Amino acid sequence: MSSKAKKKEVTKQSVIKQYATSKDDTGSPEVQVALITDRINHLTGHFADHKNDHHSRRGLLILVGRRRRLLDYLKKVDSERYEGLIKKLGIRK
């Protein structure tokens, strides 16, 4: 495994640990939204240097849509968890 892959895995594990609702939680909406948000933030920085990378921009739009659907689900199921998550992540709305 390359050092870049190791760093990415460490970052992913720290995000999972921070947003997990229980000890072995990796699939809750909170964790999924946090991981997607981390990827969105990374891609947003990528576009500062690579303005014409339209293929990655499409991937970004797909991620944003997926995050929106997860947030809509969480809002429908438990609005308190939704409010706490968007405040913790700094997502506007």
Short mmCIF file of N, CA, C and O in Angstrom, two decimals:
data_model
loop_
_atom_site.label_atom_id
_atom_site.label_comp_id
_atom_site.label_asym_id
_atom_site.label_seq_id
_atom_site.Cartn_x
_atom_site.Cartn_y
_atom_site.Cartn_z
N MET A 1 0.85 -1.18 0.00
CA MET A 1 0.00 0.00 0.00
C MET A 1 0.90 1.24 0.00
O MET A 1 1.85 1.34 0.76
N SER A 2 0.59 2.20 -0.86
CA SER A 2 1.39 3.41 -0.94
C SER A 2 1.13 4.32 0.25
O SER A 2 0.15 4.16 0.99
N SER A 3 2.01 5.28 0.45
CA SER A 3 1.86 6.19 1.58
C SER A 3 0.61 7.06 1.43
O SER A 3 -0.04 7.41 2.40
N LYS A 4 0.27 7.38 0.19
CA LYS A 4 -0.94 8.17 -0.06
C LYS A 4 -2.19 7.37 0.33
O LYS A 4 -3.11 7.90 0.93
N ALA A 5 -2.19 6.08 -0.02
CA ALA A 5 -3.33 5.22 0.33
C ALA A 5 -3.42 5.05 1.84
O ALA A 5 -4.51 5.02 2.41
N LYS A 6 -2.28 4.92 2.51
CA LYS A 6 -2.27 4.79 3.97
C LYS A 6 -2.83 6.05 4.63
O LYS A 6 -3.61 5.98 5.56
N LYS A 7 -2.41 7.20 4.13
CA LYS A 7 -2.89 8.47 4.68
C LYS A 7 -4.39 8.60 4.49
O LYS A 7 -5.11 9.02 5.40
N LYS A 8 -4.88 8.20 3.32
CA LYS A 8 -6.31 8.28 3.03
C LYS A 8 -7.09 7.35 3.96
O LYS A 8 -8.15 7.71 4.47
N GLU A 9 -6.54 6.14 4.21
CA GLU A 9 -7.19 5.19 5.09
C GLU A 9 -7.22 5.70 6.52
O GLU A 9 -8.21 5.55 7.23
N VAL A 10 -6.13 6.34 6.97
CA VAL A 10 -6.10 6.91 8.32
C VAL A 10 -7.15 8.02 8.45
O VAL A 10 -7.87 8.09 9.43
N THR A 11 -7.25 8.86 7.43
CA THR A 11 -8.24 9.92 7.43
C THR A 11 -9.65 9.34 7.47
O THR A 11 -10.49 9.79 8.23
N LYS A 12 -9.89 8.31 6.66
CA LYS A 12 -11.20 7.69 6.60
C LYS A 12 -11.56 7.08 7.96
O LYS A 12 -12.68 7.25 8.44
N GLN A 13 -10.61 6.40 8.58
CA GLN A 13 -10.86 5.79 9.89
C GLN A 13 -11.14 6.85 10.95
O GLN A 13 -11.99 6.66 11.82
N SER A 14 -10.44 7.97 10.89
CA SER A 14 -10.69 9.03 11.88
C SER A 14 -12.07 9.66 11.69
O SER A 14 -12.75 9.98 12.67
N VAL A 15 -12.51 9.80 10.44
CA VAL A 15 -13.85 10.34 10.18
C VAL A 15 -14.90 9.36 10.68
O VAL A 15 -15.88 9.77 11.33
N ILE A 16 -14.70 8.07 10.42
CA ILE A 16 -15.65 7.06 10.89
C ILE A 16 -15.72 7.08 12.41
O ILE A 16 -16.81 7.06 13.00
N LYS A 17 -14.57 7.14 13.06
CA LYS A 17 -14.54 7.13 14.52
C LYS A 17 -15.24 8.36 15.10
O LYS A 17 -15.94 8.29 16.10
N GLN A 18 -15.06 9.50 14.45
CA GLN A 18 -15.63 10.76 14.94
C GLN A 18 -17.16 10.79 14.82
O GLN A 18 -17.84 11.33 15.70
N TYR A 19 -17.72 10.21 13.76
CA TYR A 19 -19.15 10.34 13.50
C TYR A 19 -19.94 9.07 13.77
O TYR A 19 -21.15 9.04 13.57
N ALA A 20 -19.29 8.00 14.22
CA ALA A 20 -19.97 6.74 14.48
C ALA A 20 -20.97 6.89 15.62
O ALA A 20 -20.72 7.58 16.60
N THR A 21 -22.10 6.21 15.48
CA THR A 21 -23.12 6.26 16.52
C THR A 21 -22.94 5.14 17.53
O THR A 21 -23.50 5.18 18.61
N SER A 22 -22.17 4.10 17.15
CA SER A 22 -21.84 3.02 18.08
C SER A 22 -20.42 2.55 17.78
O SER A 22 -19.78 3.05 16.85
N LYS A 23 -19.95 1.57 18.52
CA LYS A 23 -18.55 1.15 18.41
C LYS A 23 -18.17 0.67 17.01
O LYS A 23 -17.15 1.07 16.47
N ASP A 24 -18.95 -0.21 16.43
CA ASP A 24 -18.61 -0.79 15.12
C ASP A 24 -19.42 -0.18 13.98
O ASP A 24 -19.64 -0.83 12.96
N ASP A 25 -19.84 1.04 14.12
CA ASP A 25 -20.69 1.70 13.13
C ASP A 25 -19.87 2.20 11.95
O ASP A 25 -18.92 2.96 12.12
N THR A 26 -20.22 1.75 10.76
CA THR A 26 -19.61 2.28 9.55
C THR A 26 -20.65 2.66 8.50
O THR A 26 -20.32 3.27 7.50
N GLY A 27 -21.91 2.29 8.72
CA GLY A 27 -22.91 2.49 7.68
C GLY A 27 -24.05 3.40 8.04
O GLY A 27 -24.98 3.56 7.26
N SER A 28 -24.01 4.03 9.20
CA SER A 28 -25.10 4.93 9.56
C SER A 28 -25.09 6.14 8.64
O SER A 28 -24.06 6.49 8.06
N PRO A 29 -26.21 6.81 8.49
CA PRO A 29 -26.26 7.99 7.63
C PRO A 29 -25.24 9.06 8.04
O PRO A 29 -24.66 9.72 7.18
N GLU A 30 -25.00 9.20 9.35
CA GLU A 30 -24.04 10.20 9.81
C GLU A 30 -22.65 9.92 9.27
O GLU A 30 -21.96 10.81 8.78
N VAL A 31 -22.22 8.66 9.35
CA VAL A 31 -20.89 8.29 8.87
C VAL A 31 -20.81 8.44 7.36
O VAL A 31 -19.83 8.99 6.83
N GLN A 32 -21.84 8.00 6.65
CA GLN A 32 -21.83 8.10 5.19
C GLN A 32 -21.77 9.55 4.74
O GLN A 32 -20.99 9.90 3.84
N VAL A 33 -22.56 10.41 5.37
CA VAL A 33 -22.56 11.83 5.00
C VAL A 33 -21.21 12.46 5.32
O VAL A 33 -20.68 13.25 4.53
N ALA A 34 -20.61 12.10 6.45
CA ALA A 34 -19.31 12.66 6.81
C ALA A 34 -18.23 12.24 5.82
O ALA A 34 -17.40 13.07 5.42
N LEU A 35 -18.24 10.98 5.40
CA LEU A 35 -17.25 10.51 4.43
C LEU A 35 -17.45 11.19 3.08
O LEU A 35 -16.48 11.60 2.43
N ILE A 36 -18.69 11.32 2.65
CA ILE A 36 -18.96 11.99 1.38
C ILE A 36 -18.56 13.45 1.46
O ILE A 36 -17.97 14.00 0.51
N THR A 37 -18.83 14.10 2.58
CA THR A 37 -18.45 15.50 2.76
C THR A 37 -16.94 15.66 2.68
O THR A 37 -16.43 16.61 2.08
N ASP A 38 -16.20 14.73 3.27
CA ASP A 38 -14.74 14.76 3.21
C ASP A 38 -14.26 14.67 1.76
O ASP A 38 -13.38 15.42 1.33
N ARG A 39 -14.86 13.77 0.98
CA ARG A 39 -14.50 13.64 -0.43
C ARG A 39 -14.89 14.88 -1.23
O ARG A 39 -14.15 15.33 -2.11
N ILE A 40 -16.05 15.47 -0.92
CA ILE A 40 -16.49 16.68 -1.61
C ILE A 40 -15.50 17.82 -1.34
O ILE A 40 -15.11 18.56 -2.24
N ASN A 41 -15.09 17.96 -0.09
CA ASN A 41 -14.13 19.01 0.26
C ASN A 41 -12.80 18.81 -0.45
O ASN A 41 -12.17 19.77 -0.91
N HIS A 42 -12.36 17.56 -0.55
CA HIS A 42 -11.11 17.26 -1.26
C HIS A 42 -11.24 17.63 -2.74
O HIS A 42 -10.34 18.26 -3.31
N LEU A 43 -12.34 17.24 -3.37
CA LEU A 43 -12.54 17.55 -4.79
C LEU A 43 -12.67 19.05 -5.04
O LEU A 43 -12.20 19.55 -6.06
N THR A 44 -13.29 19.75 -4.12
CA THR A 44 -13.43 21.20 -4.27
C THR A 44 -12.05 21.86 -4.32
O THR A 44 -11.81 22.75 -5.14
N GLY A 45 -11.15 21.41 -3.47
CA GLY A 45 -9.77 21.92 -3.52
C GLY A 45 -9.07 21.53 -4.80
O GLY A 45 -8.26 22.30 -5.34
N HIS A 46 -9.35 20.36 -5.31
CA HIS A 46 -8.75 19.87 -6.57
C HIS A 46 -9.12 20.80 -7.72
O HIS A 46 -8.29 21.07 -8.60
N PHE A 47 -10.34 21.31 -7.71
CA PHE A 47 -10.78 22.16 -8.83
C PHE A 47 -10.17 23.55 -8.81
O PHE A 47 -10.25 24.26 -9.81
N ALA A 48 -9.55 23.93 -7.71
CA ALA A 48 -8.84 25.21 -7.70
C ALA A 48 -7.64 25.15 -8.65
O ALA A 48 -7.32 26.13 -9.32
N ASP A 49 -7.00 23.98 -8.73
CA ASP A 49 -5.85 23.81 -9.61
C ASP A 49 -6.23 23.30 -11.00
O ASP A 49 -5.54 23.58 -11.98
N HIS A 50 -7.31 22.53 -11.09
CA HIS A 50 -7.67 21.86 -12.33
C HIS A 50 -9.07 22.27 -12.76
O HIS A 50 -10.03 21.51 -12.63
N LYS A 51 -9.18 23.47 -13.30
CA LYS A 51 -10.48 24.04 -13.63
C LYS A 51 -11.22 23.27 -14.74
O LYS A 51 -12.43 23.25 -14.78
N ASN A 52 -10.48 22.64 -15.64
CA ASN A 52 -11.11 21.97 -16.78
C ASN A 52 -11.30 20.47 -16.59
O ASN A 52 -11.54 19.75 -17.55
N ASP A 53 -11.20 19.99 -15.37
CA ASP A 53 -11.38 18.56 -15.09
C ASP A 53 -12.87 18.26 -14.99
O ASP A 53 -13.43 18.13 -13.91
N HIS A 54 -13.51 18.13 -16.13
CA HIS A 54 -14.96 17.97 -16.17
C HIS A 54 -15.41 16.58 -15.74
O HIS A 54 -16.52 16.42 -15.22
N HIS A 55 -14.58 15.57 -15.93
CA HIS A 55 -14.95 14.23 -15.52
C HIS A 55 -15.06 14.14 -13.99
O HIS A 55 -16.00 13.56 -13.45
N SER A 56 -14.10 14.75 -13.30
CA SER A 56 -14.17 14.76 -11.84
C SER A 56 -15.29 15.65 -11.34
O SER A 56 -15.88 15.39 -10.29
N ARG A 57 -15.60 16.70 -12.09
CA ARG A 57 -16.71 17.59 -11.71
C ARG A 57 -18.03 16.83 -11.73
O ARG A 57 -18.89 17.02 -10.87
N ARG A 58 -18.19 15.94 -12.70
CA ARG A 58 -19.39 15.12 -12.76
C ARG A 58 -19.46 14.21 -11.53
O ARG A 58 -20.52 14.05 -10.92
N GLY A 59 -18.33 13.64 -11.16
CA GLY A 59 -18.29 12.81 -9.95
C GLY A 59 -18.64 13.61 -8.72
O GLY A 59 -19.34 13.11 -7.82
N LEU A 60 -18.20 14.86 -8.67
CA LEU A 60 -18.53 15.73 -7.54
C LEU A 60 -20.04 15.95 -7.47
O LEU A 60 -20.63 15.88 -6.38
N LEU A 61 -20.66 16.21 -8.60
CA LEU A 61 -22.11 16.43 -8.62
C LEU A 61 -22.87 15.19 -8.18
O LEU A 61 -23.89 15.28 -7.49
N ILE A 62 -22.37 14.02 -8.55
CA ILE A 62 -22.99 12.77 -8.11
C ILE A 62 -22.88 12.63 -6.60
O ILE A 62 -23.84 12.25 -5.91
N LEU A 63 -21.71 12.95 -6.05
CA LEU A 63 -21.51 12.88 -4.59
C LEU A 63 -22.43 13.86 -3.86
O LEU A 63 -22.99 13.53 -2.81
N VAL A 64 -22.57 15.05 -4.39
CA VAL A 64 -23.43 16.05 -3.76
C VAL A 64 -24.88 15.56 -3.74
O VAL A 64 -25.58 15.69 -2.73
N GLY A 65 -25.32 14.95 -4.83
CA GLY A 65 -26.67 14.40 -4.88
C GLY A 65 -26.87 13.26 -3.90
O GLY A 65 -27.91 13.16 -3.24
N ARG A 66 -25.87 12.39 -3.80
CA ARG A 66 -25.96 11.27 -2.86
C ARG A 66 -26.02 11.78 -1.42
O ARG A 66 -26.81 11.29 -0.61
N ARG A 67 -25.21 12.79 -1.11
CA ARG A 67 -25.23 13.37 0.24
C ARG A 67 -26.58 14.02 0.53
O ARG A 67 -27.13 13.88 1.61
N ARG A 68 -27.13 14.70 -0.46
CA ARG A 68 -28.43 15.34 -0.29
C ARG A 68 -29.53 14.32 0.01
O ARG A 68 -30.36 14.52 0.88
N ARG A 69 -29.51 13.20 -0.71
CA ARG A 69 -30.50 12.15 -0.47
C ARG A 69 -30.35 11.56 0.93
O ARG A 69 -31.35 11.32 1.62
N LEU A 70 -29.12 11.32 1.36
CA LEU A 70 -28.90 10.79 2.71
C LEU A 70 -29.37 11.78 3.77
O LEU A 70 -29.97 11.40 4.78
N LEU A 71 -29.10 13.07 3.55
CA LEU A 71 -29.53 14.09 4.50
C LEU A 71 -31.06 14.20 4.53
O LEU A 71 -31.65 14.38 5.60
N ASP A 72 -31.70 14.09 3.38
CA ASP A 72 -33.16 14.12 3.34
C ASP A 72 -33.75 12.95 4.11
O ASP A 72 -34.72 13.10 4.85
N TYR A 73 -33.14 11.77 3.94
CA TYR A 73 -33.59 10.58 4.68
C TYR A 73 -33.44 10.80 6.18
O TYR A 73 -34.36 10.53 6.96
N LEU A 74 -32.28 11.30 6.59
CA LEU A 74 -32.03 11.51 8.01
C LEU A 74 -32.98 12.54 8.60
O LEU A 74 -33.48 12.38 9.71
N LYS A 75 -33.28 13.58 7.83
CA LYS A 75 -34.21 14.60 8.29
C LYS A 75 -35.61 14.02 8.48
O LYS A 75 -36.31 14.34 9.44
N LYS A 76 -36.00 13.12 7.57
CA LYS A 76 -37.32 12.50 7.66
C LYS A 76 -37.40 11.55 8.86
O LYS A 76 -38.42 11.52 9.55
N VAL A 77 -36.33 10.80 9.12
CA VAL A 77 -36.34 9.79 10.18
C VAL A 77 -36.12 10.41 11.55
O VAL A 77 -36.82 10.09 12.50
N ASP A 78 -35.13 11.30 11.68
CA ASP A 78 -34.79 11.88 12.98
C ASP A 78 -34.22 13.28 12.77
O ASP A 78 -33.03 13.44 12.50
N SER A 79 -35.06 14.29 12.91
CA SER A 79 -34.64 15.66 12.61
C SER A 79 -33.59 16.19 13.59
O SER A 79 -32.78 17.03 13.21
N GLU A 80 -33.56 15.68 14.81
CA GLU A 80 -32.54 16.13 15.77
C GLU A 80 -31.15 15.67 15.35
O GLU A 80 -30.18 16.43 15.43
N ARG A 81 -31.04 14.42 14.91
CA ARG A 81 -29.75 13.92 14.40
C ARG A 81 -29.33 14.69 13.16
O ARG A 81 -28.14 15.01 12.98
N TYR A 82 -30.29 15.03 12.31
CA TYR A 82 -30.02 15.80 11.10
C TYR A 82 -29.45 17.18 11.46
O TYR A 82 -28.41 17.59 10.94
N GLU A 83 -30.12 17.87 12.36
CA GLU A 83 -29.67 19.21 12.77
C GLU A 83 -28.27 19.16 13.37
O GLU A 83 -27.42 20.00 13.08
N GLY A 84 -28.04 18.17 14.24
CA GLY A 84 -26.72 18.04 14.86
C GLY A 84 -25.63 17.76 13.85
O GLY A 84 -24.52 18.30 13.94
N LEU A 85 -25.94 16.94 12.87
CA LEU A 85 -24.94 16.57 11.87
C LEU A 85 -24.58 17.75 10.98
O LEU A 85 -23.39 17.98 10.73
N ILE A 86 -25.56 18.50 10.50
CA ILE A 86 -25.21 19.61 9.61
C ILE A 86 -24.46 20.71 10.36
O ILE A 86 -23.61 21.38 9.78
N LYS A 87 -24.75 20.87 11.65
CA LYS A 87 -23.98 21.84 12.44
C LYS A 87 -22.55 21.35 12.64
O LYS A 87 -21.60 22.13 12.52
N LYS A 88 -22.39 20.07 12.93
CA LYS A 88 -21.06 19.49 13.17
C LYS A 88 -20.21 19.53 11.92
O LYS A 88 -19.01 19.80 11.97
N LEU A 89 -20.82 19.28 10.76
CA LEU A 89 -20.09 19.27 9.49
C LEU A 89 -19.94 20.66 8.89
O LEU A 89 -19.13 20.86 7.99
N GLY A 90 -20.74 21.60 9.36
CA GLY A 90 -20.67 22.95 8.80
C GLY A 90 -21.34 23.05 7.44
O GLY A 90 -20.98 23.88 6.61
N ILE A 91 -22.34 22.21 7.21
CA ILE A 91 -23.09 22.26 5.96
C ILE A 91 -24.21 23.26 6.13
O ILE A 91 -24.94 23.22 7.11
N ARG A 92 -24.33 24.15 5.18
CA ARG A 92 -25.38 25.17 5.32
C ARG A 92 -26.73 24.59 5.01
O ARG A 92 -26.86 23.61 4.31
N LYS A 93 -27.76 25.17 5.54
CA LYS A 93 -29.17 24.90 5.31
C LYS A 93 -29.95 24.92 6.58
O LYS A 93 -29.51 24.61 7.63
#
